[in-house]
CSV table of C-alpha atoms in Angstrom, one decimal:
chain,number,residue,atom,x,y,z
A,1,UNK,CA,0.0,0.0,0.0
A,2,UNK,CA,0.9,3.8,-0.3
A,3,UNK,CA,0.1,6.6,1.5
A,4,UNK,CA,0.8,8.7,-1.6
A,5,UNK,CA,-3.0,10.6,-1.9
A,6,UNK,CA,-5.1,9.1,-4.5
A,7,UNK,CA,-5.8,10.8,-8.1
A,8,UNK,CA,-8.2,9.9,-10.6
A,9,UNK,CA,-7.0,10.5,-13.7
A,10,UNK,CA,-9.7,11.5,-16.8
A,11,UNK,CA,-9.4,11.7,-19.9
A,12,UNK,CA,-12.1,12.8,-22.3
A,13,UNK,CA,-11.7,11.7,-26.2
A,14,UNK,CA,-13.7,12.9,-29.1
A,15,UNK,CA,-13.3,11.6,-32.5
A,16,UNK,CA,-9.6,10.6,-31.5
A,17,UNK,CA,-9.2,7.4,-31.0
A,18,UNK,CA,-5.8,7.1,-32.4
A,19,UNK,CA,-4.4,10.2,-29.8
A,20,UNK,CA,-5.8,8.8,-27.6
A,21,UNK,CA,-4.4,5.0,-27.8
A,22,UNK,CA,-1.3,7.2,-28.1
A,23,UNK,CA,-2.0,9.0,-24.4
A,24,UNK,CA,-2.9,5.4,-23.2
A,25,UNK,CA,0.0,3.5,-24.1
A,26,UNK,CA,2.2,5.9,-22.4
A,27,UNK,CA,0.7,5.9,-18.6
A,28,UNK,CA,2.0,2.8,-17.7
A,29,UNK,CA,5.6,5.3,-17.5
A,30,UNK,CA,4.0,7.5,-14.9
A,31,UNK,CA,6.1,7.2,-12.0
A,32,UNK,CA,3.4,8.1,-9.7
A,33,UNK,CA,2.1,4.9,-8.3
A,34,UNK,CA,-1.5,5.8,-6.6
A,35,UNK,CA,-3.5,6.7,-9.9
A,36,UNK,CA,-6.6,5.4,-11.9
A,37,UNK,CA,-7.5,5.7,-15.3
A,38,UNK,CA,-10.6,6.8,-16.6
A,39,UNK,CA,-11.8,7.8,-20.1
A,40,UNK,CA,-15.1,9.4,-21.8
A,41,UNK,CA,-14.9,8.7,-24.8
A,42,UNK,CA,-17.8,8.5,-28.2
A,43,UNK,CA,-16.8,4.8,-28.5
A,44,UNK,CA,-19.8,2.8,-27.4
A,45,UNK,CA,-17.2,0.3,-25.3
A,46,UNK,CA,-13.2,0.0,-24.3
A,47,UNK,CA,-12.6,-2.8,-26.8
A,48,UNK,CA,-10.4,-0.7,-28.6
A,49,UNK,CA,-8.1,-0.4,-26.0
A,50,UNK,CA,-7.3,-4.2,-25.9
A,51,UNK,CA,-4.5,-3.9,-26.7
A,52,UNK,CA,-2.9,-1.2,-24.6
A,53,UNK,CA,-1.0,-2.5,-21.3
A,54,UNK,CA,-3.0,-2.0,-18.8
A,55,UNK,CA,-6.4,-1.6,-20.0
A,56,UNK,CA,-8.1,-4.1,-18.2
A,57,UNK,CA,-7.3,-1.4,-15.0
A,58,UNK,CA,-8.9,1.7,-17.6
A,59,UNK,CA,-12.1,2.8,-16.6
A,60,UNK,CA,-14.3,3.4,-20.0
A,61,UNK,CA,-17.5,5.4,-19.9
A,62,UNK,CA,-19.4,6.1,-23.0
A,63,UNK,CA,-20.5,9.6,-24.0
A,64,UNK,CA,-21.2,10.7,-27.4
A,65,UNK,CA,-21.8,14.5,-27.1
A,66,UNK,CA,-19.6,17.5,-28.5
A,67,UNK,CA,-19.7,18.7,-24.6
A,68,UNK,CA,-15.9,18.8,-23.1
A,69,UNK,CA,-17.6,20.3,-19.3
A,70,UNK,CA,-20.4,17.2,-19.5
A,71,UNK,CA,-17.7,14.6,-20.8
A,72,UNK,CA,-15.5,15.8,-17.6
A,73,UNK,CA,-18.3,16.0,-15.2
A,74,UNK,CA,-19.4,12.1,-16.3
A,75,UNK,CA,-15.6,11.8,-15.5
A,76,UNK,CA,-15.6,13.4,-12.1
A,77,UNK,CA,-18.7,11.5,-10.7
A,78,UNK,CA,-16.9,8.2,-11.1
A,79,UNK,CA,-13.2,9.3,-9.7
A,80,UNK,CA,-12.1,7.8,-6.5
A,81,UNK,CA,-9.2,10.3,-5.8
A,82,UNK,CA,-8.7,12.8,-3.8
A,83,UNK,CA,-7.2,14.7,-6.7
A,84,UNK,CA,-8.5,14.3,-10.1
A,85,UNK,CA,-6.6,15.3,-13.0
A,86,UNK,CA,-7.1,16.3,-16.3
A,87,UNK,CA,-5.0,15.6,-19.9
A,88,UNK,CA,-6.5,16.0,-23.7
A,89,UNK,CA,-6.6,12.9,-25.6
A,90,UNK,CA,-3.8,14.9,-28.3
A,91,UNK,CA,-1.4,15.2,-25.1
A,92,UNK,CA,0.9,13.0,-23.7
A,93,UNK,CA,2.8,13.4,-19.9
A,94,UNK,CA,5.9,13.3,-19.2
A,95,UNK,CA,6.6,10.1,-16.4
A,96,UNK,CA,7.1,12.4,-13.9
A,97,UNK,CA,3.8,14.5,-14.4
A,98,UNK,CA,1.5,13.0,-11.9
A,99,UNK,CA,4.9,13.2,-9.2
A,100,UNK,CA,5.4,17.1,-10.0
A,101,UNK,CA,1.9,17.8,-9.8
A,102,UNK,CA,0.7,16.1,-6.5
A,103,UNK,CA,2.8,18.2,-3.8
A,104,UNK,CA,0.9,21.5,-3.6
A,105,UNK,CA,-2.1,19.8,-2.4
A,106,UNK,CA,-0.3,18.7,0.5
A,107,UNK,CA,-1.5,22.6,1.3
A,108,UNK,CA,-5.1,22.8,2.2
A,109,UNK,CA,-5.9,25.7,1.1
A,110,UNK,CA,-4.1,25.1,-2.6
A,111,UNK,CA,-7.7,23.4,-4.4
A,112,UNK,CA,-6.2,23.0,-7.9
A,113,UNK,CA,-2.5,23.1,-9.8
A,114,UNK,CA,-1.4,23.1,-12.9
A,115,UNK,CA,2.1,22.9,-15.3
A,116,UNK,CA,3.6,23.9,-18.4
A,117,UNK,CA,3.0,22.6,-22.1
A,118,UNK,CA,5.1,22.2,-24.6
A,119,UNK,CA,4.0,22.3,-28.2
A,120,UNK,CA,4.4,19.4,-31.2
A,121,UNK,CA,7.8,20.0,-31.6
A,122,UNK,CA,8.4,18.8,-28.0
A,123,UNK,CA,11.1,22.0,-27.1
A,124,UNK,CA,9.0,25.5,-27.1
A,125,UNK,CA,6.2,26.0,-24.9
A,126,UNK,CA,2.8,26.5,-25.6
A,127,UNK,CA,1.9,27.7,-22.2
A,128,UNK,CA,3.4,28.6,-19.2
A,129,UNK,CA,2.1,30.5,-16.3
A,130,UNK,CA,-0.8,32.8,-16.9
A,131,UNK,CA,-3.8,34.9,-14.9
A,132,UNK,CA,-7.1,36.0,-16.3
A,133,UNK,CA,-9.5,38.6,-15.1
A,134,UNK,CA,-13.5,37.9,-14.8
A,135,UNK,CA,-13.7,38.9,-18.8
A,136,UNK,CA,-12.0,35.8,-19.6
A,137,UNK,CA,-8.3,37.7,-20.8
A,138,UNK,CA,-4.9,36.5,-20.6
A,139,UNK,CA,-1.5,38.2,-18.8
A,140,UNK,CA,1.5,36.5,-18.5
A,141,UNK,CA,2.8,35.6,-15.5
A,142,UNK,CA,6.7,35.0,-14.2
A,143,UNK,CA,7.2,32.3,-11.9
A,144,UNK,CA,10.4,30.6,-10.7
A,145,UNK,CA,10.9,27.9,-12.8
A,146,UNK,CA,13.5,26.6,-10.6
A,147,UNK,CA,10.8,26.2,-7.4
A,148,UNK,CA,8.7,23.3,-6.8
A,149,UNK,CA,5.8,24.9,-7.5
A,150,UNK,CA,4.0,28.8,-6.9
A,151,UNK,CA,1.2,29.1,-4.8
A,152,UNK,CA,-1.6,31.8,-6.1
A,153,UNK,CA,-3.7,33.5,-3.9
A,154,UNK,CA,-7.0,35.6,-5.7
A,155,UNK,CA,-6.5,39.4,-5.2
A,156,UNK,CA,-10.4,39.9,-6.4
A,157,UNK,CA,-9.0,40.9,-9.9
A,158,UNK,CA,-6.9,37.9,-11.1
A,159,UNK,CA,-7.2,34.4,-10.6
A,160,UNK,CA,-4.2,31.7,-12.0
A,161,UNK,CA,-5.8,30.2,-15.1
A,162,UNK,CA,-4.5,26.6,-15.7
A,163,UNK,CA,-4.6,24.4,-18.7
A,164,UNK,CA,-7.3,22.0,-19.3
A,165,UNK,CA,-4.7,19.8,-20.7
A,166,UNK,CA,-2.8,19.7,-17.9
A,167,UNK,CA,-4.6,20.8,-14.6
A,168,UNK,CA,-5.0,19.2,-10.9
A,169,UNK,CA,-8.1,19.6,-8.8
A,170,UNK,CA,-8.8,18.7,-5.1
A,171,UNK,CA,-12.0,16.6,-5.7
A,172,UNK,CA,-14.1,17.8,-2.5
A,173,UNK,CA,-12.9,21.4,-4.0
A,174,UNK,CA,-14.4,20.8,-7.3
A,175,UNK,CA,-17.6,19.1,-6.0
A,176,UNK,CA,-18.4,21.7,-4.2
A,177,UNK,CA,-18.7,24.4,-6.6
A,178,UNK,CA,-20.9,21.9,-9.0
A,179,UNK,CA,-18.0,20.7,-11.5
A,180,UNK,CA,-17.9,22.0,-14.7
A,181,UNK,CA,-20.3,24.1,-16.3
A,182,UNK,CA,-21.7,22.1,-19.2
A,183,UNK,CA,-22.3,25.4,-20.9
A,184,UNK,CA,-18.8,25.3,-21.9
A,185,UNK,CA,-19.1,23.0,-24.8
A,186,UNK,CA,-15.5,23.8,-26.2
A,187,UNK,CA,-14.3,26.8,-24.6
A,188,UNK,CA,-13.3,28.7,-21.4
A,189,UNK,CA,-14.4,25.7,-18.8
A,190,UNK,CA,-11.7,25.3,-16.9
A,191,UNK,CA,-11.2,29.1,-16.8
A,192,UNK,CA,-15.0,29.1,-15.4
A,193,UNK,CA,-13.7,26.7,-13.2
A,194,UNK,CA,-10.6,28.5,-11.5
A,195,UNK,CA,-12.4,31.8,-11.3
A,196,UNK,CA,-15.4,29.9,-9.3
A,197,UNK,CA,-12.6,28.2,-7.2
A,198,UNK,CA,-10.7,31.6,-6.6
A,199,UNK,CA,-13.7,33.5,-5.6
A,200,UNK,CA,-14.5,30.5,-2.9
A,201,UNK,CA,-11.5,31.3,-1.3
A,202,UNK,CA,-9.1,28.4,-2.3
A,203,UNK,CA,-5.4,29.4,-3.9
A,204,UNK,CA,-4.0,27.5,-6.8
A,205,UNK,CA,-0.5,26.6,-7.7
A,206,UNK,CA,1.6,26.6,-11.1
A,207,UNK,CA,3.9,23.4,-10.9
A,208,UNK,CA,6.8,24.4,-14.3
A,209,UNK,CA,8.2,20.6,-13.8
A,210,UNK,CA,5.2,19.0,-14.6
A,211,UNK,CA,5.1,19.4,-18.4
A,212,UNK,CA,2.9,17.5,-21.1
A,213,UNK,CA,3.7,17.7,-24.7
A,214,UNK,CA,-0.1,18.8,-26.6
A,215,UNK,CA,0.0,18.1,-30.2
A,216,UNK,CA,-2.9,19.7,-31.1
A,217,UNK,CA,-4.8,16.5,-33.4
A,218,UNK,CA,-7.5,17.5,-36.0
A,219,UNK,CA,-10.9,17.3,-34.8
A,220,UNK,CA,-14.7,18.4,-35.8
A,221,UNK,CA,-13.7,22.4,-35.0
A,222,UNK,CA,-10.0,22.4,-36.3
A,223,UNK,CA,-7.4,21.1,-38.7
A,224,UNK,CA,-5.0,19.0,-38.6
A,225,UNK,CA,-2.7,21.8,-39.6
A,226,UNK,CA,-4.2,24.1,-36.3
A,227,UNK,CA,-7.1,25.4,-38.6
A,228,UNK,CA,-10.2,26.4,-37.6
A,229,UNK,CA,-13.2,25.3,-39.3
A,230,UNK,CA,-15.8,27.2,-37.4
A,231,UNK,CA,-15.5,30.1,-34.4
A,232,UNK,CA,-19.0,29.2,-33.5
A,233,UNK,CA,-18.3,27.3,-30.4
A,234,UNK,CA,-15.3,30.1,-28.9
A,235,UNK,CA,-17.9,32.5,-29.6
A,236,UNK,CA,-20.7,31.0,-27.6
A,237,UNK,CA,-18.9,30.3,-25.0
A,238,UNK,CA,-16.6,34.3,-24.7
A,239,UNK,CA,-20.3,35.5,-24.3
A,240,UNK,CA,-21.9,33.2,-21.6
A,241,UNK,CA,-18.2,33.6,-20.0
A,242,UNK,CA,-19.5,37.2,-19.9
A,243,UNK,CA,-22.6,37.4,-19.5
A,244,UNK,CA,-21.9,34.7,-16.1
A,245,UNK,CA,-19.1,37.0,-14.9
A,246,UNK,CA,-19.3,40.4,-15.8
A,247,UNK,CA,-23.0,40.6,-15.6
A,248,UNK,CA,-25.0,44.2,-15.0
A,249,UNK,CA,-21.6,45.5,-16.7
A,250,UNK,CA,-20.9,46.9,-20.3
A,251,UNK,CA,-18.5,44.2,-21.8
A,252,UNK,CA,-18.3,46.3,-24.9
A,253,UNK,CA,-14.6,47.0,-25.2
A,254,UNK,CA,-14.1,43.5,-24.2
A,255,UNK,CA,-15.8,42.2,-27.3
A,256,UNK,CA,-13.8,44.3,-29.5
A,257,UNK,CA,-10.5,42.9,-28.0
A,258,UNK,CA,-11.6,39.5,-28.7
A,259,UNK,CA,-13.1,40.0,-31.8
A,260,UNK,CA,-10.0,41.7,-33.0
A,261,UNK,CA,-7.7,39.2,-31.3
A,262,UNK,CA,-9.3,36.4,-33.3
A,263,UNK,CA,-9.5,38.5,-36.5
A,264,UNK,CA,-5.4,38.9,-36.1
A,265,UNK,CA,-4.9,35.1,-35.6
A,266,UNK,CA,-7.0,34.6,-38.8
A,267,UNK,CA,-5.1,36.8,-40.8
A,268,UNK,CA,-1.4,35.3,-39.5
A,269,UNK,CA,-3.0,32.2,-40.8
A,270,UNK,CA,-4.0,33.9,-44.1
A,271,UNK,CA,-0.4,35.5,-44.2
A,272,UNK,CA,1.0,32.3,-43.6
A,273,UNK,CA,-0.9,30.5,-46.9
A,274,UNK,CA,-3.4,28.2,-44.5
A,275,UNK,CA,-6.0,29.8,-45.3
A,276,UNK,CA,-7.7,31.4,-48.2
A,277,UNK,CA,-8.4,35.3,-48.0
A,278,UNK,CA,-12.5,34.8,-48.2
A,279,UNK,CA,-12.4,32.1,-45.1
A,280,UNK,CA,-11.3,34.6,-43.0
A,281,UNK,CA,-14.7,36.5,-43.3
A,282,UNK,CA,-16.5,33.3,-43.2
A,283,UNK,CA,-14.8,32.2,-40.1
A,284,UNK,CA,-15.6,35.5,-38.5
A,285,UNK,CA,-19.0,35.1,-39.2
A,286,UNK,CA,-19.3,32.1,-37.2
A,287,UNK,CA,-17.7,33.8,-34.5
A,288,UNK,CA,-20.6,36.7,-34.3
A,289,UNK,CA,-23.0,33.9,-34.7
A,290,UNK,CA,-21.8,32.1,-31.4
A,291,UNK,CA,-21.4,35.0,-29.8
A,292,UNK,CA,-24.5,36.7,-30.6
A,293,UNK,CA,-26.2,33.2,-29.9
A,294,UNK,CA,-28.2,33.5,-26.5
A,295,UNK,CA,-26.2,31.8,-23.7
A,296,UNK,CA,-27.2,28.0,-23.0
A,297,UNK,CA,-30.6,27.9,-20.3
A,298,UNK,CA,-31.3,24.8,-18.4
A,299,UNK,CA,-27.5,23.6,-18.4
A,300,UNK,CA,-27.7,19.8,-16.9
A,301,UNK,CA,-26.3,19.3,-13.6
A,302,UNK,CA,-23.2,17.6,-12.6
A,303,UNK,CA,-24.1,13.2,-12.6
A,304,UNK,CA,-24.6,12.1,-8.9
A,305,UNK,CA,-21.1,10.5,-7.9
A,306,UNK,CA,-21.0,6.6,-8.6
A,307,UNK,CA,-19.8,4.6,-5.4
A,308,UNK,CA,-17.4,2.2,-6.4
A,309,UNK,CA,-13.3,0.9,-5.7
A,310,UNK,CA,-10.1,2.7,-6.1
A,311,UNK,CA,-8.4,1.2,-9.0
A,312,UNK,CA,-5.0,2.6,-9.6
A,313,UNK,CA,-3.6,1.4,-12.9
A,314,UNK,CA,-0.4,0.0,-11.7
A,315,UNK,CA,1.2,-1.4,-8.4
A,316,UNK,CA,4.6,-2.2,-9.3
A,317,UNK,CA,7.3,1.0,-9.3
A,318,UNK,CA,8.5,2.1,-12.6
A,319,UNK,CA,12.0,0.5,-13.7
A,320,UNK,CA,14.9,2.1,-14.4
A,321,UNK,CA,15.7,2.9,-18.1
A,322,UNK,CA,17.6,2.8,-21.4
A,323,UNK,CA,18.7,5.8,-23.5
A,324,UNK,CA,19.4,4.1,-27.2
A,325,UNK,CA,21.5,6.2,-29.4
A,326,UNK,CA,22.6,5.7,-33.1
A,327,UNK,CA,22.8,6.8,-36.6
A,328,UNK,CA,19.7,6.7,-39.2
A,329,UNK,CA,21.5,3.9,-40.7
A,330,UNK,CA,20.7,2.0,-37.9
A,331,UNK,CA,17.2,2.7,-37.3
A,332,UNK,CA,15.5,-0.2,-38.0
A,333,UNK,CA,18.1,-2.1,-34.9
A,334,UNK,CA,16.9,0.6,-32.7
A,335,UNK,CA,13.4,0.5,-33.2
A,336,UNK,CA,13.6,-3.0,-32.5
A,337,UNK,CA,15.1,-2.7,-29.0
A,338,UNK,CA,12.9,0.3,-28.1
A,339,UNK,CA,10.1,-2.0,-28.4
A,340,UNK,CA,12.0,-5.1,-26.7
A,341,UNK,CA,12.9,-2.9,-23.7
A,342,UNK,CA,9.4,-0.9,-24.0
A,343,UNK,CA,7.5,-4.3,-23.6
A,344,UNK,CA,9.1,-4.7,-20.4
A,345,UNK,CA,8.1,-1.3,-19.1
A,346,UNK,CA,11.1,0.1,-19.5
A,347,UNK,CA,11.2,3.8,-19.9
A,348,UNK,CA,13.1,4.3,-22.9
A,349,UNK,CA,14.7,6.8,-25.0
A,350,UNK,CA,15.2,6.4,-28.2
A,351,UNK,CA,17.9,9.1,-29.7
A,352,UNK,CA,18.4,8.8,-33.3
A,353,UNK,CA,20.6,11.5,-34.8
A,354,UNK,CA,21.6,12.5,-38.0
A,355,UNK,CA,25.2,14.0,-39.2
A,356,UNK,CA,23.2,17.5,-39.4
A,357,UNK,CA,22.7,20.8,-37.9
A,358,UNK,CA,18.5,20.3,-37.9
A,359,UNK,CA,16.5,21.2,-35.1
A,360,UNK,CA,15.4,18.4,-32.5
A,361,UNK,CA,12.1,17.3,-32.4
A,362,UNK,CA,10.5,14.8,-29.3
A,363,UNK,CA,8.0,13.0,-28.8
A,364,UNK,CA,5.8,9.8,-27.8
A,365,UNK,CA,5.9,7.1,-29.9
A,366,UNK,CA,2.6,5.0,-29.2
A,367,UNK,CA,4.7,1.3,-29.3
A,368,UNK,CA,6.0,2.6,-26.1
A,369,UNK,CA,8.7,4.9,-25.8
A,370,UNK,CA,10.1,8.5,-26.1
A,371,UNK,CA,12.1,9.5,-29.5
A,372,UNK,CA,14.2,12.5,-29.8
A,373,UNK,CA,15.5,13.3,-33.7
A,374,UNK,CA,17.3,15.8,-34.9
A,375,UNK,CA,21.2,16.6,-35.7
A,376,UNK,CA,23.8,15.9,-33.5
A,377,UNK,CA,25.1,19.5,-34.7
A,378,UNK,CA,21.6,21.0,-34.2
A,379,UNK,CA,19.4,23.0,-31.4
A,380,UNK,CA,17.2,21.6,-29.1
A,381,UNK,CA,16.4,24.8,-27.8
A,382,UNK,CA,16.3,28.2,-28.9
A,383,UNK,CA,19.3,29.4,-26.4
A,384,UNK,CA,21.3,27.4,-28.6
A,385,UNK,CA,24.3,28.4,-30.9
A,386,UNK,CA,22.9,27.8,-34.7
A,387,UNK,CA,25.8,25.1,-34.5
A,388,UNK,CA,27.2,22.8,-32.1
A,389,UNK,CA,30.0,20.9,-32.5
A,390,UNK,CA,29.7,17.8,-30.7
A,391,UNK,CA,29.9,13.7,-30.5
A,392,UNK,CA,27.1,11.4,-30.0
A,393,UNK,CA,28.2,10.6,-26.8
A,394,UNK,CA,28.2,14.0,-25.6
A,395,UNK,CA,25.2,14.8,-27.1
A,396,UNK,CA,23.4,12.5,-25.6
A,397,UNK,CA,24.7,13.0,-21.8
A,398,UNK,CA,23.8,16.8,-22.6
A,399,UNK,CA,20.4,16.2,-23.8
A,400,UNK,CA,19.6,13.8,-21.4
A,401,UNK,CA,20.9,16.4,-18.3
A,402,UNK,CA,18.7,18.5,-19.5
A,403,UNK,CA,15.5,17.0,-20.7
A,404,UNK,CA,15.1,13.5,-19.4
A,405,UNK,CA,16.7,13.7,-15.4
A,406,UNK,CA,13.0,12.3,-14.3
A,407,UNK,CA,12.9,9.6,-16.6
A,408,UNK,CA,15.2,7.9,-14.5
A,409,UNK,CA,17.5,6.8,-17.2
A,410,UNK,CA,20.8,4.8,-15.9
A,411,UNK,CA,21.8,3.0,-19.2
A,412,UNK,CA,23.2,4.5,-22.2
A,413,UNK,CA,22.8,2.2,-25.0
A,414,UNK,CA,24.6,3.4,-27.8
A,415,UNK,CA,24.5,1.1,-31.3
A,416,UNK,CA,27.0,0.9,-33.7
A,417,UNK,CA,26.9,-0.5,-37.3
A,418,UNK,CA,29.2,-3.5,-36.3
A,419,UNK,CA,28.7,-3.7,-32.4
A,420,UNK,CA,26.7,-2.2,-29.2
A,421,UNK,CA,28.7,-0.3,-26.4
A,422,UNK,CA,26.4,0.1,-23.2
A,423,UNK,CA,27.8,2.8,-21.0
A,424,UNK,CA,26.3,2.6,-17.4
A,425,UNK,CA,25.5,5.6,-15.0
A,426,UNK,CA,25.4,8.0,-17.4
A,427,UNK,CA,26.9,11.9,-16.6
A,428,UNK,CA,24.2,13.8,-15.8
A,429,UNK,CA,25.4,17.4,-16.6
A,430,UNK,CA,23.4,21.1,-15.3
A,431,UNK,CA,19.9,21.9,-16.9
A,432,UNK,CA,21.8,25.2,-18.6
């Protein structure tokens, strides 16, 4: 047993299912050891997670409504934990998320927390550290990145706004303000959600070491290229946001911001040759439709909680790992032990560089394991000189000092066209 406190994990999947088999497949790496699994999902049962490790322990609930607030609400009446937890179905935690993100609870009076996200590329940042005011707008926010985590405490004017792809709630907490506000279909709901925790009373806290990577999969309102195909849903939602927070108050000027926010993003996108020049009107149209759209009436409540066990998805502690480097040339030999060592859940990194000077690029591969490509002359962060001279060895050691310390990798695996040299206890050099 652990006396770690218990989190519930939920997940909620539209349209997705290969995201989200991605997600699934790489939980089993969490080194947190007091977690359960569940997912909403429009699949009418778990059969097609079979075949991920694991599943049998996944919780599966069936929900086939574009509503993200209802989909987590059916999620929060069957979680067990203390804490429950949220992550997109296009997202994928680093192992030592659910570790990073637990400790500020330990503070009663800290009801939700949240951490960083890092875009498809797997280097720059999406997010970081942001408040909002009751009109739903964004300022940046500094935070040591260094500390454990910040604690936020609601001045009346801003509250700390967390992600909804990677946030933390304390379950009584969230229960008692009603959940999530089902008017929310696509939009704003976990804002809603830390503004209604703030103005109870409770702080929050922004946690920078727990990090998930969001990739940002196509779906029914965007692109697979990031592209909206309708505003109708941010729209809706901007205006019951207002008209639930800011009521009896002129949210003119407001409107304008957000309008002409939007209007700029389109245009970048236009700029940029994703767009043609006559869908920028059309989106905009379906942005004044949504918004002009009176706010949802009658929202259902929050399901009545479902008595049942604690499941957490795993018992045994995660295992030490493997960092495999090589060539391209060998990539086939090092897929093939990446998938040998994943079965085994084995954290693994699989590191396959080129003789270049192109930028890195991470991510999860769904067989099981982490893969980091790029040149081993090349940047993996923007700090970087355009050009680095190094060796694979030292490449590695640098890139695992500074991106992989909580994967708890002790083996360095490095393969060779005619041999394999495993270097043990690898140098673990400063996160400069």
């Amino acid at each position: 047993m652990t006396d770690l406190p218990s989190v519930s994990l939920i997940i909620v999947s539209r349209q997705r299912q290969t995201a989200l088999l991605r997600v699934a497949a790489s939980l089993r790496f969490q080194s947190y050891q007091n977690f359960e699994v569940i997912i909403v999902s429009d699949a009418p049962d778990g059969a097609f997670l079979a075949d991920i490790p694991y599943a049998q322990n996944m919780l599966h609930l069936s929900f086939d409504e574009p509503n993200i607030s209802a989909a987590r609400n059916i999620g929060l009446a069957h979680a067990q934990g203390e804490i429950v937890a949220f992550c997109d179905d296009d997202a994928v935690p680093d192992p030592n998320w659910l570790t990073d993100l637990v400790p500020p609870f330990a503070d009663p009076t800290v009801a939700s927390a949240g951490g960083f996200v890092r875009g498809r590329n797997g280097f720059s940042f999406q997010w970081k550290a942001l408040l909002c005011d009751s009109s739903g707008e964004d300022f940046p926010l500094a935070v040591d990145e260094k500390a454990p985590f910040t604690k936020i405490a609601y001045d009346g004017s801003k509250f700390a706004k967390l992600q909804g792809t990677n946030c933390a709630f304390r379950r009584s907490c969230l229960t008692e303000i009603g959940g999530f506000d089902a008017g929310f279909r696509f939009f704003l709901d976990e804002t809603d959600v830390c503004l209604r925790l703030a103005q109870a009373g409770y702080a929050a806290a922004f946690v920078p070491a727990a990090q998930v990577h969001h990739g940002f999969e196509q779906s029914a309102l965007r692109s697979a290229s990031r592209v909206p195909k309708s505003l109708f849903e941010i729209g809706a939602s901007k205006r019951r946001f207002l008209e639930k927070h800011c009521a009896g108050q002129s949210f003119k000027p407001v409107k304008r911001r957000f309008f002409a926010d939007q209007k700029h993003r389109l245009i970048r996108l236009m700029v940029e040759g994703r767009i043609e020049p006559n869908q920028v009107s059309a989106l905009m149209k379906t942005l004044h439709d949504g918004f002009d759209t009176a706010p949802l009436k009658g929202v259902a409540e929050p399901a009545t909680p479902i008595k049942r066990g604690f499941n957490p998805l795993k018992h045994n502690p995660l295992p030490t790992g493997t960092a495999i480097v090589g060539s391209l040339l060998l990539g086939r030999k090092m897929l093939r032990k990446a998938i040998e060592l994943s079965r085994d859940d084995r954290p693994v990194v699989l590191f396959r560089f080129s003789h270049s000077a192109l930028f890195h690029k991470r991510f999860f591969d769904g067989r099981g394991f982490w893969v980091q490509t790029g040149g081993v002359f090349g940047k993996s962060s923007r700090r970087d000189s355009p050009v680095q001279n190094w060796t694979f060895a030292r490449r590695t050691h640098r890139e695992m000092g500074r991106f992989y310390g909580n994967f708890r990798l002790t083996e360095i695996l490095m393969l060779k066209l005619f041999r394999n040299l495993a270097i043990l206890k690898p140098k673990w050099p400063s996160k400069n």
